[in-house]
Coordinates of C-alpha atoms in Angstrom, one line a residue:
M1 CA -55.9 -8.6 -28.7
K2 CA -57.6 -11.4 -26.7
K3 CA -56.0 -14.2 -24.9
S4 CA -57.9 -16.2 -22.5
G5 CA -56.4 -16.7 -19.0
L6 CA -53.6 -14.1 -19.5
F7 CA -53.8 -11.2 -17.0
V8 CA -50.8 -8.9 -17.5
L9 CA -49.7 -5.4 -16.9
M10 CA -46.3 -4.8 -18.4
L11 CA -44.3 -1.9 -16.8
V12 CA -41.2 -0.3 -18.2
I13 CA -39.5 1.8 -15.6
L14 CA -35.9 3.0 -16.2
G15 CA -35.2 0.3 -18.6
A16 CA -36.5 -2.5 -16.4
C17 CA -39.3 -4.7 -17.5
E18 CA -41.6 -6.5 -15.1
K19 CA -45.0 -8.2 -15.2
Y20 CA -47.9 -7.7 -12.9
P21 CA -51.3 -9.3 -12.9
L22 CA -54.5 -7.3 -13.3
S23 CA -57.5 -8.7 -11.6
N24 CA -60.7 -9.5 -13.6
S25 CA -59.1 -8.6 -17.0
E26 CA -58.9 -10.7 -20.1
T27 CA -57.1 -8.1 -22.1
Q28 CA -53.3 -7.9 -22.4
E29 CA -52.6 -4.4 -21.2
W30 CA -49.5 -2.4 -21.5
L31 CA -48.3 0.7 -19.6
G32 CA -44.8 1.8 -20.6
F33 CA -43.2 4.9 -19.2
G34 CA -39.9 6.3 -18.1
V35 CA -39.2 8.2 -14.8
S36 CA -37.6 11.6 -15.2
G37 CA -35.9 13.8 -12.7
N38 CA -34.9 11.2 -10.2
Y39 CA -31.9 11.5 -7.7
Q40 CA -31.5 15.3 -7.8
S41 CA -30.5 17.5 -4.8
A42 CA -31.1 21.1 -3.6
E43 CA -31.0 23.0 -0.4
A44 CA -33.8 22.2 2.0
G45 CA -37.0 24.2 1.3
N46 CA -36.1 24.9 -2.3
Y47 CA -37.3 23.5 -5.6
L48 CA -35.2 20.8 -7.4
P49 CA -33.3 22.1 -10.4
D50 CA -35.4 20.1 -12.8
S51 CA -39.1 19.0 -12.8
I52 CA -40.0 15.5 -12.0
G53 CA -42.4 13.4 -14.1
I54 CA -43.4 10.6 -16.4
V55 CA -42.7 10.2 -20.1
F56 CA -44.9 7.5 -21.7
D57 CA -43.8 5.2 -24.4
N58 CA -46.2 5.8 -27.4
Q59 CA -45.8 2.2 -28.4
A60 CA -46.7 0.9 -24.9
V61 CA -49.9 2.7 -23.8
L62 CA -52.9 0.4 -24.2
L63 CA -55.4 -0.2 -21.5
K64 CA -58.7 -2.1 -21.5
N65 CA -60.7 0.9 -20.2
G66 CA -59.1 3.5 -22.5
N67 CA -55.9 5.4 -22.3
T68 CA -56.8 7.8 -19.5
F69 CA -54.7 7.8 -16.4
K70 CA -54.7 9.6 -13.0
I71 CA -51.4 10.0 -11.2
E72 CA -51.4 11.0 -7.6
F73 CA -48.2 12.3 -6.0
E74 CA -47.6 11.7 -2.2
V75 CA -44.7 12.9 -0.1
V76 CA -43.4 9.8 1.7
E77 CA -40.3 11.3 3.4
G78 CA -38.8 14.8 4.0
G79 CA -41.9 17.0 4.2
G80 CA -41.8 18.5 0.8
T81 CA -44.5 19.5 -1.6
V82 CA -45.4 19.2 -5.3
D83 CA -47.0 22.0 -7.2
E84 CA -49.6 19.6 -8.8
P85 CA -50.3 16.6 -6.6
V86 CA -52.7 15.1 -9.1
L87 CA -52.1 14.9 -12.9
Y88 CA -54.3 13.5 -15.6
S89 CA -53.4 12.1 -19.0
N90 CA -55.6 11.1 -22.0
F91 CA -53.6 9.5 -24.7
S92 CA -54.5 7.4 -27.7
S93 CA -52.2 4.4 -28.1
N94 CA -50.1 6.1 -30.8
T95 CA -49.7 9.5 -29.0
Q96 CA -46.6 10.2 -26.7
G97 CA -47.4 11.8 -23.4
R98 CA -45.4 13.8 -20.8
L99 CA -46.6 14.5 -17.3
F100 CA -44.4 16.7 -15.1
T101 CA -44.5 18.8 -11.9
R102 CA -42.2 20.7 -9.7
W103 CA -40.9 19.3 -6.4
K104 CA -40.2 21.6 -3.5
L105 CA -38.0 19.9 -0.9
G106 CA -39.0 19.7 2.7
T107 CA -37.0 20.5 5.8
D108 CA -37.6 17.3 7.9
S109 CA -34.6 15.2 6.7
N110 CA -31.9 14.9 4.2
N111 CA -33.6 12.0 2.5
Q112 CA -36.6 13.1 0.5
V113 CA -39.0 10.6 -1.2
I114 CA -42.1 11.1 -3.3
K115 CA -44.4 8.3 -4.5
A116 CA -46.6 8.5 -7.6
T117 CA -49.6 6.1 -7.9
F118 CA -51.3 5.3 -11.2
Y119 CA -55.1 4.7 -11.6
D120 CA -57.1 4.0 -14.6
S121 CA -60.3 5.9 -15.7
N122 CA -62.3 3.8 -13.3
G123 CA -60.1 4.7 -10.4
K124 CA -58.5 1.2 -10.4
Y125 CA -54.9 0.9 -9.1
L126 CA -52.4 0.2 -11.8
T127 CA -48.9 0.6 -10.4
E128 CA -46.6 3.1 -8.6
T129 CA -43.1 4.5 -8.6
Q130 CA -41.0 6.7 -6.5
W131 CA -38.5 9.6 -6.8
Y132 CA -35.6 10.1 -4.4
A133 CA -33.8 13.4 -3.7
T134 CA -31.4 14.9 -1.2
A135 CA -32.1 18.1 0.8
Y136 CA -29.0 19.9 2.2
F137 CA -29.2 22.0 5.4
T138 CA -26.9 25.1 5.4
N139 CA -27.2 25.7 9.2
D140 CA -27.5 22.3 10.7
W141 CA -26.0 18.8 10.5
N142 CA -26.6 16.7 7.4
S143 CA -26.6 12.9 7.2
I144 CA -25.5 12.1 3.6
T145 CA -25.4 8.7 1.9
S146 CA -24.5 9.7 -1.6
T147 CA -21.2 9.8 -3.4
P148 CA -18.7 11.4 -3.4
L149 CA -19.4 12.4 0.2
L150 CA -20.1 8.9 1.3
G151 CA -16.9 7.2 2.6
I152 CA -14.4 10.0 2.2
Q153 CA -10.9 8.7 2.3
D154 CA -9.0 12.0 2.6
M155 CA -9.2 15.8 2.0
V156 CA -6.9 18.8 1.6
Y157 CA -7.8 22.5 1.4
D158 CA -6.4 26.0 0.9
T159 CA -8.2 28.8 2.7
I160 CA -6.5 31.5 0.6
L161 CA -7.4 30.0 -2.7
Q162 CA -10.8 28.8 -1.3
K163 CA -10.4 25.4 -2.8
S164 CA -10.6 21.8 -1.4
M165 CA -10.0 18.4 -2.9
L166 CA -11.1 15.0 -1.6
I167 CA -10.7 11.3 -2.3
S168 CA -13.8 9.1 -2.5
N169 CA -13.8 5.5 -3.7
G170 CA -10.4 5.9 -5.1
H171 CA -11.2 9.0 -7.2
L172 CA -10.5 12.7 -6.8
Y173 CA -13.1 15.5 -6.6
Q174 CA -12.7 19.3 -6.3
S175 CA -15.0 21.7 -4.4
T176 CA -17.4 24.1 -6.0
D177 CA -19.4 27.0 -4.6
K178 CA -21.4 24.7 -2.4
F179 CA -20.2 22.3 0.4
Y180 CA -22.3 19.5 -1.1
K181 CA -21.3 19.9 -4.7
W182 CA -18.0 18.4 -5.9
T183 CA -16.7 17.8 -9.4
P184 CA -14.5 15.0 -10.6
V185 CA -10.7 15.7 -11.1
A186 CA -9.1 14.1 -14.2
F187 CA -6.3 11.8 -13.0
P188 CA -4.2 10.6 -16.0
F189 CA -2.7 7.5 -14.4
Y190 CA -4.0 3.9 -14.3
T191 CA -4.5 3.6 -10.6
N192 CA -6.9 4.6 -7.9
V193 CA -5.7 7.0 -5.2
K194 CA -5.5 6.3 -1.5
E195 CA -4.6 9.4 0.4
M196 CA -3.2 12.9 -0.2
E197 CA -1.3 15.8 1.5
I198 CA -0.8 19.5 0.8
S199 CA 2.5 21.3 1.4
T200 CA 2.8 24.9 2.7
T201 CA 3.5 26.0 -0.9
G202 CA 0.2 24.5 -2.2
E203 CA 1.5 21.5 -3.9
I204 CA -0.8 18.5 -3.5
F205 CA 0.8 15.0 -3.2
V206 CA -1.2 11.9 -3.9
A207 CA -0.4 8.4 -2.8
G208 CA -1.6 5.8 -5.4
W209 CA -2.7 2.3 -4.6
D210 CA 0.1 1.2 -6.9
G211 CA 2.8 2.5 -4.5
T212 CA 3.6 5.6 -6.6
L213 CA 3.6 9.2 -5.5
Y214 CA 2.0 11.8 -7.7
K215 CA 2.0 15.7 -7.6
T216 CA 0.0 18.6 -8.9
E217 CA 0.9 22.2 -8.5
D218 CA -2.4 23.5 -10.0
W219 CA -5.2 21.7 -8.3
G220 CA -5.3 18.8 -10.8
E221 CA -4.9 20.6 -14.1
N222 CA -1.5 19.0 -14.6
W223 CA 0.1 16.0 -12.8
S224 CA 3.5 14.5 -12.5
E225 CA 4.7 11.1 -11.4
L226 CA 7.5 10.9 -8.8
E227 CA 9.8 8.1 -7.8
N228 CA 8.2 5.5 -5.6
P229 CA 8.9 6.5 -2.0
I230 CA 9.4 2.9 -0.9
P231 CA 11.5 0.7 -3.2
D232 CA 10.0 -2.6 -4.3
N233 CA 6.6 -1.7 -2.9
H234 CA 3.8 -1.6 -5.5
Y235 CA 0.9 -1.3 -3.2
N236 CA -0.5 1.2 -0.8
Y237 CA 1.4 3.1 2.0
E238 CA 0.9 5.8 4.6
L239 CA 1.6 9.4 3.5
T240 CA 2.3 12.4 5.8
I241 CA 3.6 15.9 5.2
T242 CA 4.9 17.8 8.2
K243 CA 5.0 21.5 8.7
E244 CA 8.5 22.0 7.3
D245 CA 7.3 20.2 4.1
Y246 CA 9.1 16.9 4.8
I247 CA 7.2 14.1 3.1
W248 CA 7.0 10.8 5.0
A249 CA 6.1 7.4 3.5
N250 CA 5.6 4.4 5.9
K251 CA 4.4 0.8 5.4
Q252 CA 4.3 -2.2 7.6
D253 CA 7.4 -4.4 7.1
Y254 CA 9.1 -1.7 5.0
G255 CA 9.7 1.0 7.6
V256 CA 9.8 4.8 7.3
Y257 CA 11.1 6.9 4.4
C258 CA 11.6 10.7 4.4
S259 CA 12.1 13.2 1.6
K260 CA 13.2 16.7 2.3
D261 CA 13.2 17.8 -1.4
N262 CA 9.6 17.4 -2.5
G263 CA 9.9 13.7 -3.3
L264 CA 13.1 13.7 -5.4
T265 CA 15.2 11.7 -3.0
W266 CA 14.4 9.6 0.0
Q267 CA 16.2 8.4 3.1
K268 CA 15.2 5.3 5.1
D269 CA 15.2 4.7 8.9
T270 CA 18.2 2.7 10.1
A271 CA 17.4 2.1 13.9
G272 CA 14.7 2.2 16.5
L273 CA 11.8 0.4 14.9
E274 CA 11.2 -2.9 16.5
N275 CA 9.5 -4.5 13.6
Q276 CA 9.6 -2.2 10.6
E277 CA 6.2 -1.4 11.8
R278 CA 3.4 0.8 10.7
L279 CA 3.3 4.3 12.3
G280 CA 0.4 6.7 12.6
R281 CA 0.7 10.2 11.3
I282 CA 4.0 11.9 11.8
Y283 CA 4.2 15.3 13.6
S284 CA 6.8 18.0 14.0
F285 CA 7.9 18.6 17.6
A286 CA 9.8 21.5 19.0
D287 CA 11.3 22.5 15.6
S288 CA 14.0 19.8 15.9
A289 CA 12.2 16.5 16.2
H290 CA 9.3 14.4 14.9
M291 CA 7.0 12.0 16.7
A292 CA 4.6 9.3 15.7
I293 CA 2.7 6.5 17.4
S294 CA 3.8 2.9 16.7
H295 CA 1.0 0.5 15.9
Y296 CA 3.3 -2.4 17.0
N297 CA 3.9 -1.5 20.6
M298 CA 1.4 1.4 21.0
K299 CA 4.1 3.8 22.2
I300 CA 5.2 7.2 20.9
L301 CA 8.5 7.2 19.0
Q302 CA 10.7 10.3 18.4
T303 CA 13.4 11.0 15.8
T304 CA 15.8 13.9 15.9
N305 CA 17.5 13.1 12.7
D306 CA 14.7 13.2 10.2
G307 CA 13.7 9.6 10.6
L308 CA 17.0 7.9 10.4
S309 CA 16.7 6.6 14.0
W310 CA 13.8 6.4 16.5
E311 CA 13.6 6.3 20.3
P312 CA 10.6 5.6 22.5
V313 CA 8.9 8.4 24.5
N314 CA 7.1 7.8 27.7
T315 CA 3.5 7.1 26.7
P316 CA 0.2 6.3 28.5
E317 CA -0.4 2.6 28.5
Y318 CA -2.0 1.1 25.3
S319 CA -2.1 4.4 23.3
S320 CA -3.4 4.1 19.8
T321 CA -3.3 7.7 18.5
M322 CA -1.4 10.9 19.2
F323 CA -1.4 14.6 18.2
I324 CA 1.0 17.6 18.7
T325 CA -0.5 21.1 19.4
D326 CA 1.0 24.3 18.2
E327 CA 2.4 24.7 21.7
N328 CA 4.3 21.4 21.4
E329 CA 1.9 19.7 23.8
I330 CA 1.6 15.9 23.3
I331 CA -1.8 14.5 23.2
A332 CA -2.0 10.7 23.6
Q333 CA -5.2 8.7 23.3
N334 CA -6.0 5.2 24.8
Q335 CA -9.1 3.2 25.0
N336 CA -11.5 1.7 27.5
G337 CA -13.7 4.4 26.0
F338 CA -11.8 7.2 24.4
N339 CA -9.4 9.0 26.8
L340 CA -7.0 11.9 26.0
H341 CA -3.8 12.5 28.0
K342 CA -1.9 15.7 27.8
S343 CA 1.8 16.3 28.3
V344 CA 3.4 19.7 28.5
D345 CA 6.9 18.5 29.2
G346 CA 7.8 16.4 26.2
G347 CA 6.3 13.2 27.4
E348 CA 7.8 13.1 30.9
T349 CA 4.4 13.3 32.6
Y350 CA 0.8 13.1 31.5
R351 CA -2.6 14.1 32.8
K352 CA -5.9 12.9 31.6
V353 CA -7.9 15.7 30.1
F354 CA -10.9 14.1 28.4
S355 CA -12.9 10.9 28.4
T356 CA -16.0 9.8 26.6
S357 CA -17.8 6.5 25.9
V358 CA -17.7 5.0 22.4
A359 CA -19.8 2.4 20.6
Y360 CA -16.7 0.4 19.7
G361 CA -13.0 0.3 20.2
T362 CA -10.9 1.3 17.3
T363 CA -8.3 3.7 16.0
S364 CA -8.2 6.3 13.2
I365 CA -5.5 8.3 11.4
H366 CA -7.9 11.2 11.0
C367 CA -9.3 12.1 14.4
Y368 CA -7.5 15.4 15.1
H369 CA -7.6 18.7 13.2
K370 CA -7.0 22.4 13.8
F371 CA -9.1 24.9 11.9
G372 CA -8.6 28.6 12.7
D373 CA -8.1 29.0 16.4
D374 CA -9.8 25.7 17.4
Y375 CA -8.8 22.1 17.6
Y376 CA -11.3 19.4 16.8
V377 CA -11.3 15.8 18.1
L378 CA -13.2 12.9 16.7
A379 CA -13.8 9.8 18.9
P380 CA -14.4 6.9 16.6
G381 CA -17.9 5.7 17.2
G382 CA -18.4 8.5 19.8
G383 CA -18.7 12.0 18.5
V384 CA -16.8 15.3 17.7
W385 CA -15.6 18.0 20.2
K386 CA -14.0 21.4 19.8
T387 CA -11.3 22.8 22.1
K388 CA -8.9 25.6 22.2
D389 CA -6.5 24.2 24.8
F390 CA -7.2 20.5 25.2
E391 CA -8.6 21.4 28.7
N392 CA -12.2 22.4 28.0
F393 CA -14.1 20.6 25.4
E394 CA -17.4 21.6 23.6
K395 CA -19.6 18.9 22.1
Q396 CA -20.3 19.3 18.4
I397 CA -22.2 16.0 17.7
L398 CA -22.6 12.5 19.1
F399 CA -22.8 9.3 16.9
D400 CA -22.0 5.7 17.0
R401 CA -20.6 4.8 13.6
Q402 CA -18.3 7.5 12.1
S403 CA -14.5 7.2 12.4
F404 CA -12.8 9.9 10.2
L405 CA -12.6 13.7 10.6
F406 CA -12.1 16.1 7.7
F407 CA -12.4 19.8 7.0
D408 CA -12.8 21.9 3.7
H409 CA -11.6 25.4 3.1
R410 CA -14.9 26.9 4.6
G411 CA -14.5 25.1 7.9
T412 CA -17.1 22.5 7.0
I413 CA -16.9 19.5 9.3
Y414 CA -17.1 16.1 7.6
A415 CA -17.4 13.1 10.0
C416 CA -17.5 10.0 7.9
G417 CA -17.3 6.2 8.1
H418 CA -16.6 3.3 5.8
N419 CA -18.2 2.7 2.4
Y420 CA -18.2 -1.0 1.8
S421 CA -20.8 -3.2 0.2
N422 CA -21.9 -4.4 3.7
A423 CA -21.0 -1.1 5.6
Q424 CA -22.2 2.1 4.1
E425 CA -21.9 4.6 7.1
P426 CA -23.4 8.1 6.4
T427 CA -21.2 11.1 6.4
L428 CA -22.3 13.7 8.9
I429 CA -21.6 17.3 7.6
Y430 CA -21.9 20.6 9.4
P431 CA -21.5 23.4 6.8
G432 CA -18.8 26.1 7.3
K433 CA -19.1 29.7 6.3
D434 CA -18.5 30.9 2.7

């Protein structure tokens, strides 16, 4: 078909249709194809599960110089290889064609990219396309930018059952046989979920964005809806379960509620909060008390009657997070960097035990964790350290963006940031042992 002055190459890639000019051509030319095998993942140094390739549209292959193509594959990022770096096709306009090859991922980075360039029978450039994949390292840190590991909101695990569950983008996922593979969990309620906790008996409690509390006793096979912990609240709240299986719900302007019977009934604070303020995570202390940091006055508060009344505890100035060790040592953190102070006498006195620089000043409800015999500390915008006694600290990794620390049942470390449209911060992952 001739049309003077029309220079067009029409490309169909993954359903998108764009127009490109072909120099020195007076023939309307069509090259229609689909890209197969994009966005896969595998462990570094291994082949992707499926081949990658091109499927030509038998109604959209018509070139001026005949229907013969050459496709050259080039590794752009990651250091991988393809089994056949050059492929040829020779189709008539009414013959469907498929060109595929295997992609073996490299070991240079988590992000892996291959480019395919198309040439006609005269060696003239036609167009190009790319494939993207993720390579996972099993013995080194990973930087992951794909869901559900991007922007983890919360995570729980059971080392006996060898199971973990996480929240990402308001949805639930359960672990599989690999740290990087998670499967969606069916949640039969019309709300996204914000955070979750697990009791000593293995029950998982999930806080919905609608203010409701949900529970599963079988890792998401069945769910039950419990009473709203905070009456008249139909939005998010903070959820904590302490080691004696008390459930705590807290929200700014609503105060603190505590359930001692798995969420069936709740009692509210009656004294001690200055402004019905938001608290940080609540911790058991000395078997007869509980402590939490107030985000209103940046002081540690203590209750000895299961949250009915609260009293201030001596606190290092401007503290923003706290933690209680198994030995009932109080760890308080303040800023001007990231500084940890330790008290072995219930808050009477403190001693600075750790300090590091950070990229920004902020706080986090997920910056302490104990796994096995070790404690882990994340300094938001700084890094992760390991310690057995909050005296000696061993650096695990440094960074400048991540803010939240999580673990799965293998001991895999997940240091993640936010996942907003304008702030997608990679999750840094160091695999645990199976």
